[in-house]
PDB file of C-alpha atoms in Angstrom:
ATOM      1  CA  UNK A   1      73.543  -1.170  12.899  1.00 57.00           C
ATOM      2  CA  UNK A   2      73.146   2.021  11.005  1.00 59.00           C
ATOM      3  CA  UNK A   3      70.039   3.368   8.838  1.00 50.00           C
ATOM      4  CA  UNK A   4      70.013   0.112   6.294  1.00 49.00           C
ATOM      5  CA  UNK A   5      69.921  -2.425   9.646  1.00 56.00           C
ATOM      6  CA  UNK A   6      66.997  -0.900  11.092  1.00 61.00           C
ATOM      7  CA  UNK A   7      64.707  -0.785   8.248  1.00 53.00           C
ATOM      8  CA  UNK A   8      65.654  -4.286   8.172  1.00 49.00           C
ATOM      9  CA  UNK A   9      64.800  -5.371  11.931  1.00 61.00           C
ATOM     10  CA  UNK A  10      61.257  -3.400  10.653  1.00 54.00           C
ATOM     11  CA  UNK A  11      60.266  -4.540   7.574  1.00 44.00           C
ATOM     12  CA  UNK A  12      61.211  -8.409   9.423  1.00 52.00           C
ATOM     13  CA  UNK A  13      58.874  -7.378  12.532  1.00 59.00           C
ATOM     14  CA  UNK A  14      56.361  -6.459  10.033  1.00 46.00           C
ATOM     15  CA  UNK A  15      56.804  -9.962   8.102  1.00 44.00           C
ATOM     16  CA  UNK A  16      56.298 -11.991  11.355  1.00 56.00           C
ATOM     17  CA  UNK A  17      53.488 -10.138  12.288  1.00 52.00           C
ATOM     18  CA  UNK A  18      51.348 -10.210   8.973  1.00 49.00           C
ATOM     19  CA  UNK A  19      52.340 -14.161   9.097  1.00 47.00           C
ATOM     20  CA  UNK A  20      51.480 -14.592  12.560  1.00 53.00           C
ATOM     21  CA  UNK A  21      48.261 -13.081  11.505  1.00 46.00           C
ATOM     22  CA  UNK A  22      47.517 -15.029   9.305  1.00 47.00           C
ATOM     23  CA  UNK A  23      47.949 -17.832  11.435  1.00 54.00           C
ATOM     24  CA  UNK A  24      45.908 -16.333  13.747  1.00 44.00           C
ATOM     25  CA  UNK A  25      42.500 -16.527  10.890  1.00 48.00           C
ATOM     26  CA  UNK A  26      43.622 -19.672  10.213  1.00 58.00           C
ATOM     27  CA  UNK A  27      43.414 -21.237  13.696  1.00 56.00           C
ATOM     28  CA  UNK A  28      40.750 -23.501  14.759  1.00 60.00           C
ATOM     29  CA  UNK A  29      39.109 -21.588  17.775  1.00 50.00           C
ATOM     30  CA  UNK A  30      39.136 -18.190  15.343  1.00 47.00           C
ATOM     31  CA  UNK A  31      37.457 -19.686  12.349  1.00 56.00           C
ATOM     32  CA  UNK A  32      33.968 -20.414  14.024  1.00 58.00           C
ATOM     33  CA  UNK A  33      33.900 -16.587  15.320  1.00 55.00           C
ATOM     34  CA  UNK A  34      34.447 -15.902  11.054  1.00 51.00           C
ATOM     35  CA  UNK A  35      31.708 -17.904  10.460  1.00 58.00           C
ATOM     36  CA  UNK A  36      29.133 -15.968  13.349  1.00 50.00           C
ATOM     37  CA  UNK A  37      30.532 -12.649  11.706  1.00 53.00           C
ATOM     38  CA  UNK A  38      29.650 -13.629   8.076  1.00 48.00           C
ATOM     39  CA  UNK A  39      26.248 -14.696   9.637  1.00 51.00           C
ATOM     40  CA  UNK A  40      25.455 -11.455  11.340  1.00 56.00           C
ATOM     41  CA  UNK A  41      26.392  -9.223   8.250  1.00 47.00           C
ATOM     42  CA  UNK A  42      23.863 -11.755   5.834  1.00 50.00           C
ATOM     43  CA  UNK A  43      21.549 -10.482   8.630  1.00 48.00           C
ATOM     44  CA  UNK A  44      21.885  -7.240   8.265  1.00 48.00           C
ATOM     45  CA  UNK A  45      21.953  -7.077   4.056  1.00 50.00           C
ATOM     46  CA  UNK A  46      18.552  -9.108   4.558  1.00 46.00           C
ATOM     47  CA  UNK A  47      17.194  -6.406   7.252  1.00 50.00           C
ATOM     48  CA  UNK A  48      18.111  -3.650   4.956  1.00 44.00           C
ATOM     49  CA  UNK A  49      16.422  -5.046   1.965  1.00 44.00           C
ATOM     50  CA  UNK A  50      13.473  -5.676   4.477  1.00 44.00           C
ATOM     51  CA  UNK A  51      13.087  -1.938   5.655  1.00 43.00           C
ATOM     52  CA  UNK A  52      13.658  -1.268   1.359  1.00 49.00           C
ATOM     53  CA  UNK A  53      10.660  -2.969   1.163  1.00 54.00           C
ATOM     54  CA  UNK A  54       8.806  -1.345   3.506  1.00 74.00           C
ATOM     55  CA  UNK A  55       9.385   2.390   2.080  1.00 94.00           C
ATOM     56  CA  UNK A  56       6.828   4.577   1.212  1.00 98.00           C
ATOM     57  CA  UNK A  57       5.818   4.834  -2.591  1.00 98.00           C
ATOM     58  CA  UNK A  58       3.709   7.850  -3.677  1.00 98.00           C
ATOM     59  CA  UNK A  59       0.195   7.036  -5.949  1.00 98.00           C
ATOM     60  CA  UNK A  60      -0.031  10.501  -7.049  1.00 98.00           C
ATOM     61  CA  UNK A  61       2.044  13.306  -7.714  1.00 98.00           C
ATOM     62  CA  UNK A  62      -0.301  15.909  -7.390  1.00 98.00           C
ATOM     63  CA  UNK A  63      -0.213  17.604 -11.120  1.00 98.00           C
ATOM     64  CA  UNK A  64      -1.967  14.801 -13.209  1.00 98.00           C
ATOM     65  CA  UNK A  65      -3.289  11.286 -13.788  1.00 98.00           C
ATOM     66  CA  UNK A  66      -0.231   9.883 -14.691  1.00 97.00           C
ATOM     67  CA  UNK A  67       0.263   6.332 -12.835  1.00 97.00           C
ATOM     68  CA  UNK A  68      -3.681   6.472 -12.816  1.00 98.00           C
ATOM     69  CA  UNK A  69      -6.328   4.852 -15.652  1.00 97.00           C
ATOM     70  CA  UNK A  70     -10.495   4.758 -15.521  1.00 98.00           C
ATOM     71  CA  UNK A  71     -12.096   1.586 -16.463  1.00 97.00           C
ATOM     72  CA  UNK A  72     -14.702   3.508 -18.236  1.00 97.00           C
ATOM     73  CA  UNK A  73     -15.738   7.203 -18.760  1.00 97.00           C
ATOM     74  CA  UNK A  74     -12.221   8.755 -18.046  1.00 98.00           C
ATOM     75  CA  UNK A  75     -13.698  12.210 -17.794  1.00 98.00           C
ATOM     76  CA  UNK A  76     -15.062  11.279 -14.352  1.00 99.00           C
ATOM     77  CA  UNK A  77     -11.703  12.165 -12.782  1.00 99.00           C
ATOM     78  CA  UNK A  78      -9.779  14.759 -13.310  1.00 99.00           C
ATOM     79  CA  UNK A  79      -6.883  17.098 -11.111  1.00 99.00           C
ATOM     80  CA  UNK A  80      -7.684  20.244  -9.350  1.00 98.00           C
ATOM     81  CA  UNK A  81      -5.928  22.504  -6.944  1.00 98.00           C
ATOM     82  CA  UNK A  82      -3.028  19.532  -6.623  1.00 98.00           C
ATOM     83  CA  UNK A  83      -5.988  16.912  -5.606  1.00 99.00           C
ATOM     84  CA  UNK A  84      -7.766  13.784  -7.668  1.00 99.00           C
ATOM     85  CA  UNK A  85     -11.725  14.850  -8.571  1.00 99.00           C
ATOM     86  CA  UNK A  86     -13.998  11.987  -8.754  1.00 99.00           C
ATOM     87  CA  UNK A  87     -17.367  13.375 -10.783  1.00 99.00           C
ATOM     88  CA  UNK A  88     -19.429  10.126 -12.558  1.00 98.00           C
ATOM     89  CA  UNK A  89     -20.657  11.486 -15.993  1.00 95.00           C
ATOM     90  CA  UNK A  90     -23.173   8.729 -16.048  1.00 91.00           C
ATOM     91  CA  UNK A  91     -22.840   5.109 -14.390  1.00 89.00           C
ATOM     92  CA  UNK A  92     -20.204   4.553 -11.718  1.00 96.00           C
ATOM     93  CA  UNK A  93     -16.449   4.707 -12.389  1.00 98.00           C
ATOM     94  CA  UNK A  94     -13.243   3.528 -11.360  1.00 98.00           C
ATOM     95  CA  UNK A  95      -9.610   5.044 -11.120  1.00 98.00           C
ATOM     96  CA  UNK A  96      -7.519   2.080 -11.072  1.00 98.00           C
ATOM     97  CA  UNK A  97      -3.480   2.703 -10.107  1.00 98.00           C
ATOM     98  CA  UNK A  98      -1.419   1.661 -13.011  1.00 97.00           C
ATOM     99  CA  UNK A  99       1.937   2.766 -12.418  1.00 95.00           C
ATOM    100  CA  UNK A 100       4.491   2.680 -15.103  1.00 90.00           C
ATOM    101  CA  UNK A 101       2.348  -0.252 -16.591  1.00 80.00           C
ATOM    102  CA  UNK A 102       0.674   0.778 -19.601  1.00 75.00           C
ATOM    103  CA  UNK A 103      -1.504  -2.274 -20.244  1.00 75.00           C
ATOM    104  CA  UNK A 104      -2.869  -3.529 -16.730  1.00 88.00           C
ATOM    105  CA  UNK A 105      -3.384  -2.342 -13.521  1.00 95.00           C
ATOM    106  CA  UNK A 106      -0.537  -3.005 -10.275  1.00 97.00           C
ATOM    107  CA  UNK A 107      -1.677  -5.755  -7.987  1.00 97.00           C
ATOM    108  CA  UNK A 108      -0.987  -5.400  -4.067  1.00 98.00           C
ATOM    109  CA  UNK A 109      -1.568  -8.158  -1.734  1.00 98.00           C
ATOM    110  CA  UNK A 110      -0.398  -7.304   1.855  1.00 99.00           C
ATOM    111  CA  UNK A 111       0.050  -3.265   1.990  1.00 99.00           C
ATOM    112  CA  UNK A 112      -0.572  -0.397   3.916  1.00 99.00           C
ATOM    113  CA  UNK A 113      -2.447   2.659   2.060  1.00 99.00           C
ATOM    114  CA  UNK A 114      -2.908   5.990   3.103  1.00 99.00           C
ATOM    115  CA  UNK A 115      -4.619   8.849   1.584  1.00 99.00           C
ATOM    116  CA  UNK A 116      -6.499  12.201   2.330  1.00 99.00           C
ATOM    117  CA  UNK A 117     -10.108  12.684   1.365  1.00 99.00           C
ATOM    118  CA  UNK A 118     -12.659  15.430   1.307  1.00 99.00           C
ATOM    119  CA  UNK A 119     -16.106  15.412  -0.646  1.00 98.00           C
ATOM    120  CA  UNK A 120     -18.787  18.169  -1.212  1.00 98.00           C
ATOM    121  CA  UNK A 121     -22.052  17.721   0.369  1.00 97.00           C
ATOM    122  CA  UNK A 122     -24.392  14.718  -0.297  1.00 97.00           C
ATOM    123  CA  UNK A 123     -21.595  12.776  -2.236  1.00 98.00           C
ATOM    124  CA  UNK A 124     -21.168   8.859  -2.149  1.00 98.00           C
ATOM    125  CA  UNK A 125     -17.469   7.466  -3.311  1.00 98.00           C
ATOM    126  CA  UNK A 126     -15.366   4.407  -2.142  1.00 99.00           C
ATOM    127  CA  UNK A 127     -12.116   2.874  -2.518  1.00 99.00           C
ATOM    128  CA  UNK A 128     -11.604  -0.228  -3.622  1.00 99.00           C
ATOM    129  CA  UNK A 129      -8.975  -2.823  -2.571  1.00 99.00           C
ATOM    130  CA  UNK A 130      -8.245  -6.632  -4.013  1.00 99.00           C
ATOM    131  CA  UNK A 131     -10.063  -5.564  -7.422  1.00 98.00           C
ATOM    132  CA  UNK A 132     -10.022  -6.269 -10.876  1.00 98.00           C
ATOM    133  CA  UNK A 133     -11.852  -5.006 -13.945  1.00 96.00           C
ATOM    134  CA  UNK A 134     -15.347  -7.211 -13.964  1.00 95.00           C
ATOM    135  CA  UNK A 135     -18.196  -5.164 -13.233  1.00 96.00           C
ATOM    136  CA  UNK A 136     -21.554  -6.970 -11.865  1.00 94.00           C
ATOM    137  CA  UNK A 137     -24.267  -4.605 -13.043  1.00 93.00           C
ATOM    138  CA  UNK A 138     -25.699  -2.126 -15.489  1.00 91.00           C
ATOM    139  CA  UNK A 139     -24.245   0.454 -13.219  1.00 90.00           C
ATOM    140  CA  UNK A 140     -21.380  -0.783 -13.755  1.00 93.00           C
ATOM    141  CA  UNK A 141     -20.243  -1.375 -10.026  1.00 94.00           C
ATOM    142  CA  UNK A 142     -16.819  -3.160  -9.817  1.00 97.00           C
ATOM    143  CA  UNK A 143     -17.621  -7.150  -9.122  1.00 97.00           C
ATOM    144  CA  UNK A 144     -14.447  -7.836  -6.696  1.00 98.00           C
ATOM    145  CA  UNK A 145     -12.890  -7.260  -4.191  1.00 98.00           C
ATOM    146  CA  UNK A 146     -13.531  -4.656  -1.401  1.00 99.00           C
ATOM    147  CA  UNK A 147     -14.902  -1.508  -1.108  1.00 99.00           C
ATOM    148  CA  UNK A 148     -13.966   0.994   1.975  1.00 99.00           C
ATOM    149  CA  UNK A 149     -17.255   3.322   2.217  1.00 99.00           C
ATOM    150  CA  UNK A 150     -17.054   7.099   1.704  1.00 99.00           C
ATOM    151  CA  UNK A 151     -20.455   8.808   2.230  1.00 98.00           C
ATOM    152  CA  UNK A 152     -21.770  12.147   2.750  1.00 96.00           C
ATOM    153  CA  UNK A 153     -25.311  11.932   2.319  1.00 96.00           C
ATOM    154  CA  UNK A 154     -28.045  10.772   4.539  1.00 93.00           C
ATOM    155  CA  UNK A 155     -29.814   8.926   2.308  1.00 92.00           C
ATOM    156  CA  UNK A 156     -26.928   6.031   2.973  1.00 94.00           C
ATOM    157  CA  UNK A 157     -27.223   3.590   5.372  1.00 95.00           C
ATOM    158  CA  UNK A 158     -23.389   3.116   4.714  1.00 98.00           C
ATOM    159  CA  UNK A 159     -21.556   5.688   6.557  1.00 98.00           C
ATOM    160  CA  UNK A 160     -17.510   6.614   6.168  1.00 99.00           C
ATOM    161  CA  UNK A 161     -15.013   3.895   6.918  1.00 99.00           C
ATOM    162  CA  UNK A 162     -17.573   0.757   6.337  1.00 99.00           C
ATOM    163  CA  UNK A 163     -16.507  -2.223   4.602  1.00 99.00           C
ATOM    164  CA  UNK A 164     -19.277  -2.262   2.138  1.00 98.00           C
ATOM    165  CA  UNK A 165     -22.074  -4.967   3.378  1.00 96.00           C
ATOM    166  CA  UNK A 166     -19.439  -6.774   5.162  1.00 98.00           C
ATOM    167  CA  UNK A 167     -18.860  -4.677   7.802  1.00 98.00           C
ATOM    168  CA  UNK A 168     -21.078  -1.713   8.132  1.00 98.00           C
ATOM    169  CA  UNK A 169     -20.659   1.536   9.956  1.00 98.00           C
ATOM    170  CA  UNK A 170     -24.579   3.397  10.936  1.00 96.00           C
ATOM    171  CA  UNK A 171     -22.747   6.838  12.245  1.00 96.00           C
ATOM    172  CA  UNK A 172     -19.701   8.587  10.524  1.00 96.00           C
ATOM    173  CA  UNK A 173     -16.804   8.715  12.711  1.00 95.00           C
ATOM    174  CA  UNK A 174     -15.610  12.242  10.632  1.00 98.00           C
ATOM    175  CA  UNK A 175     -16.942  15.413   8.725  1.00 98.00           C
ATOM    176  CA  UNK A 176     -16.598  14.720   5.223  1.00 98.00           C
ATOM    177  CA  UNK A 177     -16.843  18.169   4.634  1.00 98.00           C
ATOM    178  CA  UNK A 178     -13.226  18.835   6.395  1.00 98.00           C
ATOM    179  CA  UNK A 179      -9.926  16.778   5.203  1.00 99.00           C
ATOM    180  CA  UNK A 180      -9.441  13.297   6.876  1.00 99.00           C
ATOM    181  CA  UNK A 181      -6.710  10.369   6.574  1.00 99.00           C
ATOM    182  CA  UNK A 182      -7.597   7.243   5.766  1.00 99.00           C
ATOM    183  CA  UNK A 183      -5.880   4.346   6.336  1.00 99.00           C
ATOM    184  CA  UNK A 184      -6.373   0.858   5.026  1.00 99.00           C
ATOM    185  CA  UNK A 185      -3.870  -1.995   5.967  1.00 99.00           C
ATOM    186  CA  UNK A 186      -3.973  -6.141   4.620  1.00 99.00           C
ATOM    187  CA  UNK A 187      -2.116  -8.616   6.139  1.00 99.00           C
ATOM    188  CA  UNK A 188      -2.892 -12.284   5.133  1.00 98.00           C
ATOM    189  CA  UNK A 189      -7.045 -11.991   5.493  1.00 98.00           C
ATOM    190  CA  UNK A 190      -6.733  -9.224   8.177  1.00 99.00           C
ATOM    191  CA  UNK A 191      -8.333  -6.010   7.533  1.00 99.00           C
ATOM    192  CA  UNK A 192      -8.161  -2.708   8.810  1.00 99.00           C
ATOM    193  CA  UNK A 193      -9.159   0.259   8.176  1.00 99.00           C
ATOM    194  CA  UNK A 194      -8.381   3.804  10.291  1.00 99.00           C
ATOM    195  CA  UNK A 195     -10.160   7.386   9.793  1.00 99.00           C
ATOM    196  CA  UNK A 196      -7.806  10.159  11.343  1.00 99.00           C
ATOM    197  CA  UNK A 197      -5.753   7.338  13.297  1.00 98.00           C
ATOM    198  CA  UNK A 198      -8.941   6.083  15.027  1.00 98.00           C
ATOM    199  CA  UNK A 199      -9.674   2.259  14.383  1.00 99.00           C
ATOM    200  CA  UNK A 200     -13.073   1.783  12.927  1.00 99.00           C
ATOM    201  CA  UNK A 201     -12.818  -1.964  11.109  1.00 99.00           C
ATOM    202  CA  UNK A 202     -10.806  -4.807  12.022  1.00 99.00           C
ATOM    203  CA  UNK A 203     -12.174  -8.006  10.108  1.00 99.00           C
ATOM    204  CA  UNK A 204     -10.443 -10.974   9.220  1.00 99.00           C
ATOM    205  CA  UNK A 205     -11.946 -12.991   6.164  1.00 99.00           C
ATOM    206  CA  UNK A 206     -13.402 -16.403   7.603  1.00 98.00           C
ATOM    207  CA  UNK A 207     -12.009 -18.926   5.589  1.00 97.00           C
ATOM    208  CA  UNK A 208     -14.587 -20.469   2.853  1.00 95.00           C
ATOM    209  CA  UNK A 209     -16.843 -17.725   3.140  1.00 97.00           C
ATOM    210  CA  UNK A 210     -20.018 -17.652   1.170  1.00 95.00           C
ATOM    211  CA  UNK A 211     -21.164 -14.043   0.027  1.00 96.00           C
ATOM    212  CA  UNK A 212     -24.727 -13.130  -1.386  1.00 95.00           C
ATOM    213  CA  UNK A 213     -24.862 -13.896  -5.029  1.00 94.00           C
ATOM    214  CA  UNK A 214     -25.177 -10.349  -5.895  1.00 92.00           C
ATOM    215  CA  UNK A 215     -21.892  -9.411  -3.793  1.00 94.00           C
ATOM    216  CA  UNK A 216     -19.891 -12.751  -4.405  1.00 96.00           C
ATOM    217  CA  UNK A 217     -16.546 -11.473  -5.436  1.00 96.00           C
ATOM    218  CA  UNK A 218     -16.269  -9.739  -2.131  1.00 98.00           C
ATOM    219  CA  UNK A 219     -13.187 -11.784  -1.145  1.00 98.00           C
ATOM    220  CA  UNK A 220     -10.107 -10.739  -0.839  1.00 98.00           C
ATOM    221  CA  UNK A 221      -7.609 -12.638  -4.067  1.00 98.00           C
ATOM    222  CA  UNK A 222      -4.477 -14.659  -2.891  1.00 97.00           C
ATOM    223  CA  UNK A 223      -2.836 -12.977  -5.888  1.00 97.00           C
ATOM    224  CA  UNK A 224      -3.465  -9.709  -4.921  1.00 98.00           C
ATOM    225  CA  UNK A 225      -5.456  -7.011  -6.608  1.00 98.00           C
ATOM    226  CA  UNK A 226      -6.113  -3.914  -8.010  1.00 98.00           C
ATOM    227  CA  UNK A 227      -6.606   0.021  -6.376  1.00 99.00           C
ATOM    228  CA  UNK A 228      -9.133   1.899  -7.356  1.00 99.00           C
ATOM    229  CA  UNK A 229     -10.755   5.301  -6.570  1.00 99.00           C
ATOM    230  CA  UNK A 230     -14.885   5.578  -7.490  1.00 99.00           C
ATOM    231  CA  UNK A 231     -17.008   8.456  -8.831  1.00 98.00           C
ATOM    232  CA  UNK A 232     -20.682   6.974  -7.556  1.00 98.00           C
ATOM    233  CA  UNK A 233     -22.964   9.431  -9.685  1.00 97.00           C
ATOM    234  CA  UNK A 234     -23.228  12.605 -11.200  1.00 97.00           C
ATOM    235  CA  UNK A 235     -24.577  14.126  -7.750  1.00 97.00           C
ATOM    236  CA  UNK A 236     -21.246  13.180  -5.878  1.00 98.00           C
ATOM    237  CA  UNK A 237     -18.101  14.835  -5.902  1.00 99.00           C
ATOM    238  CA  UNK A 238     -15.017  13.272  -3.890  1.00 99.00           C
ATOM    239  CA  UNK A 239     -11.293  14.525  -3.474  1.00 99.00           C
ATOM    240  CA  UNK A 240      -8.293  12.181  -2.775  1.00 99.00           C
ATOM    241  CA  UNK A 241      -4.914  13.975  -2.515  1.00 99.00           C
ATOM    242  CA  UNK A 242      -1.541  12.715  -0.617  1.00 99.00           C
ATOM    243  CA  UNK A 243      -2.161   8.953  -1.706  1.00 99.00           C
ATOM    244  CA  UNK A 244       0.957   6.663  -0.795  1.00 99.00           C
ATOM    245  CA  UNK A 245       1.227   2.911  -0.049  1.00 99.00           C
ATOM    246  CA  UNK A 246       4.073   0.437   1.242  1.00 99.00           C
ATOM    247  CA  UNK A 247       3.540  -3.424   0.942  1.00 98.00           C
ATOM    248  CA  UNK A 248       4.852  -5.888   3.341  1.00 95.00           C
TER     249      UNK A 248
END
């Protein structure tokens, strides 16, 4: 048949098997398996996105307050030895996370946050979850929201890891003294809050709850709402350092 022929007889072969091929997609019993395929990669662009979602994104980066804005008095906070100070010059104050937004703070609704903590002795701080702006007194305590307890003193009531007059703690489950995690989770009206991987609150919001007139924001906002780091008083020194948070 010589060199020519067989090339032929090939490139033929190669013709009846791309067209019986294509035959092949186009058959009844093969299209439905198409269809499961197409269905199980959808799946698996949604899962990605999913587990995108659910990275880690660092507050802080451990230089300065960039990301970060005070309500009021922003000399209360300040960065040392790669960690977030919180000193009140006068009345309380608030470190609210800002990210790249220049004009309000970020709102987070269901999230997990995690950060380290330390204070000196005899120091009172919190952090804030579901917040806003509003204050509801001269001290200039934030209005909503809630408030996961940091304490060092005795003179509290309040210890470490309470959810302020919701849910209060009468013994500290760490030494404030030494650095601890905390970790503070919100899933629908589930809260929970962890001190060195131990579970010390698990509350879910009742709903229609009625809260004393002096605490009445302390509800958790369907929107979502803002983060925010305190400096009590004068007397109380807090650090924060290795803040991330990943929403859900």
């Amino acid at each position: 048949m010589g060199v020519v022929g067989d090339e032929l007889q090939k490139f033929k072969r190669l013709v009846n098997k791309e067209y019986d091929l294509v035959m092949l997609i186009q058959s009844d019993w093969v299209k439905p398996l198409f269809r499961v395929i197409l269905i199980m990669v959808a799946y698996v662009s949604i899962g990605a996105r999913s587990c995108a979602a659910d990275e880690w994104q660092q507050l802080f980066n451990g230089t300065d307050l960039m990301g970060w804005r005070a309500n009021v008095m922003p000399e209360s906070f300040s960065v040392v030895d790669g960690c977030i100070r919180a000193n009140a010059t006068k009345a309380s104050a608030h470190l609210f996370y800002i990210g790249a937004n220049e004009e309000r703070f970020m709102r987070f609704k269901d999230f997990e946050l995690e950060l380290s903590v330390r204070s000196e002795s005899n120091s009172n701080s919190g952090v804030f979850i579901h917040t806003d702006l509003s204050t509801r007194d001269k001290a200039l305590h934030l209005a909503k929201g809630y408030e996961i307890q940091l304490n060092s003193t005795e003179r509290e009531k309040r210890k470490t890891g309470s959810l302020y007059a919701v849910v209060d703690l009468d013994q500290s489950p760490v030494d404030e003294s030494q650095w601890f995690r905390v970790r503070i989770t919100v899933r629908g009206k589930r809260i929970m809050v962890h001190l060195n991987d131990h579970q010390v609150i698990d509350y879910t919001e009742p709903d229609g709850v009625q809260r004393p007139a002096k605490r009445s924001g302390r509800l958790l906002n369907p929107e979502g709402g803002g983060i925010a780091l305190q400096a009590h008083d004068p007397g109380s020194i807090f650090y924060f350092k290795d803040i991330r948070i990943r929403t859900f």
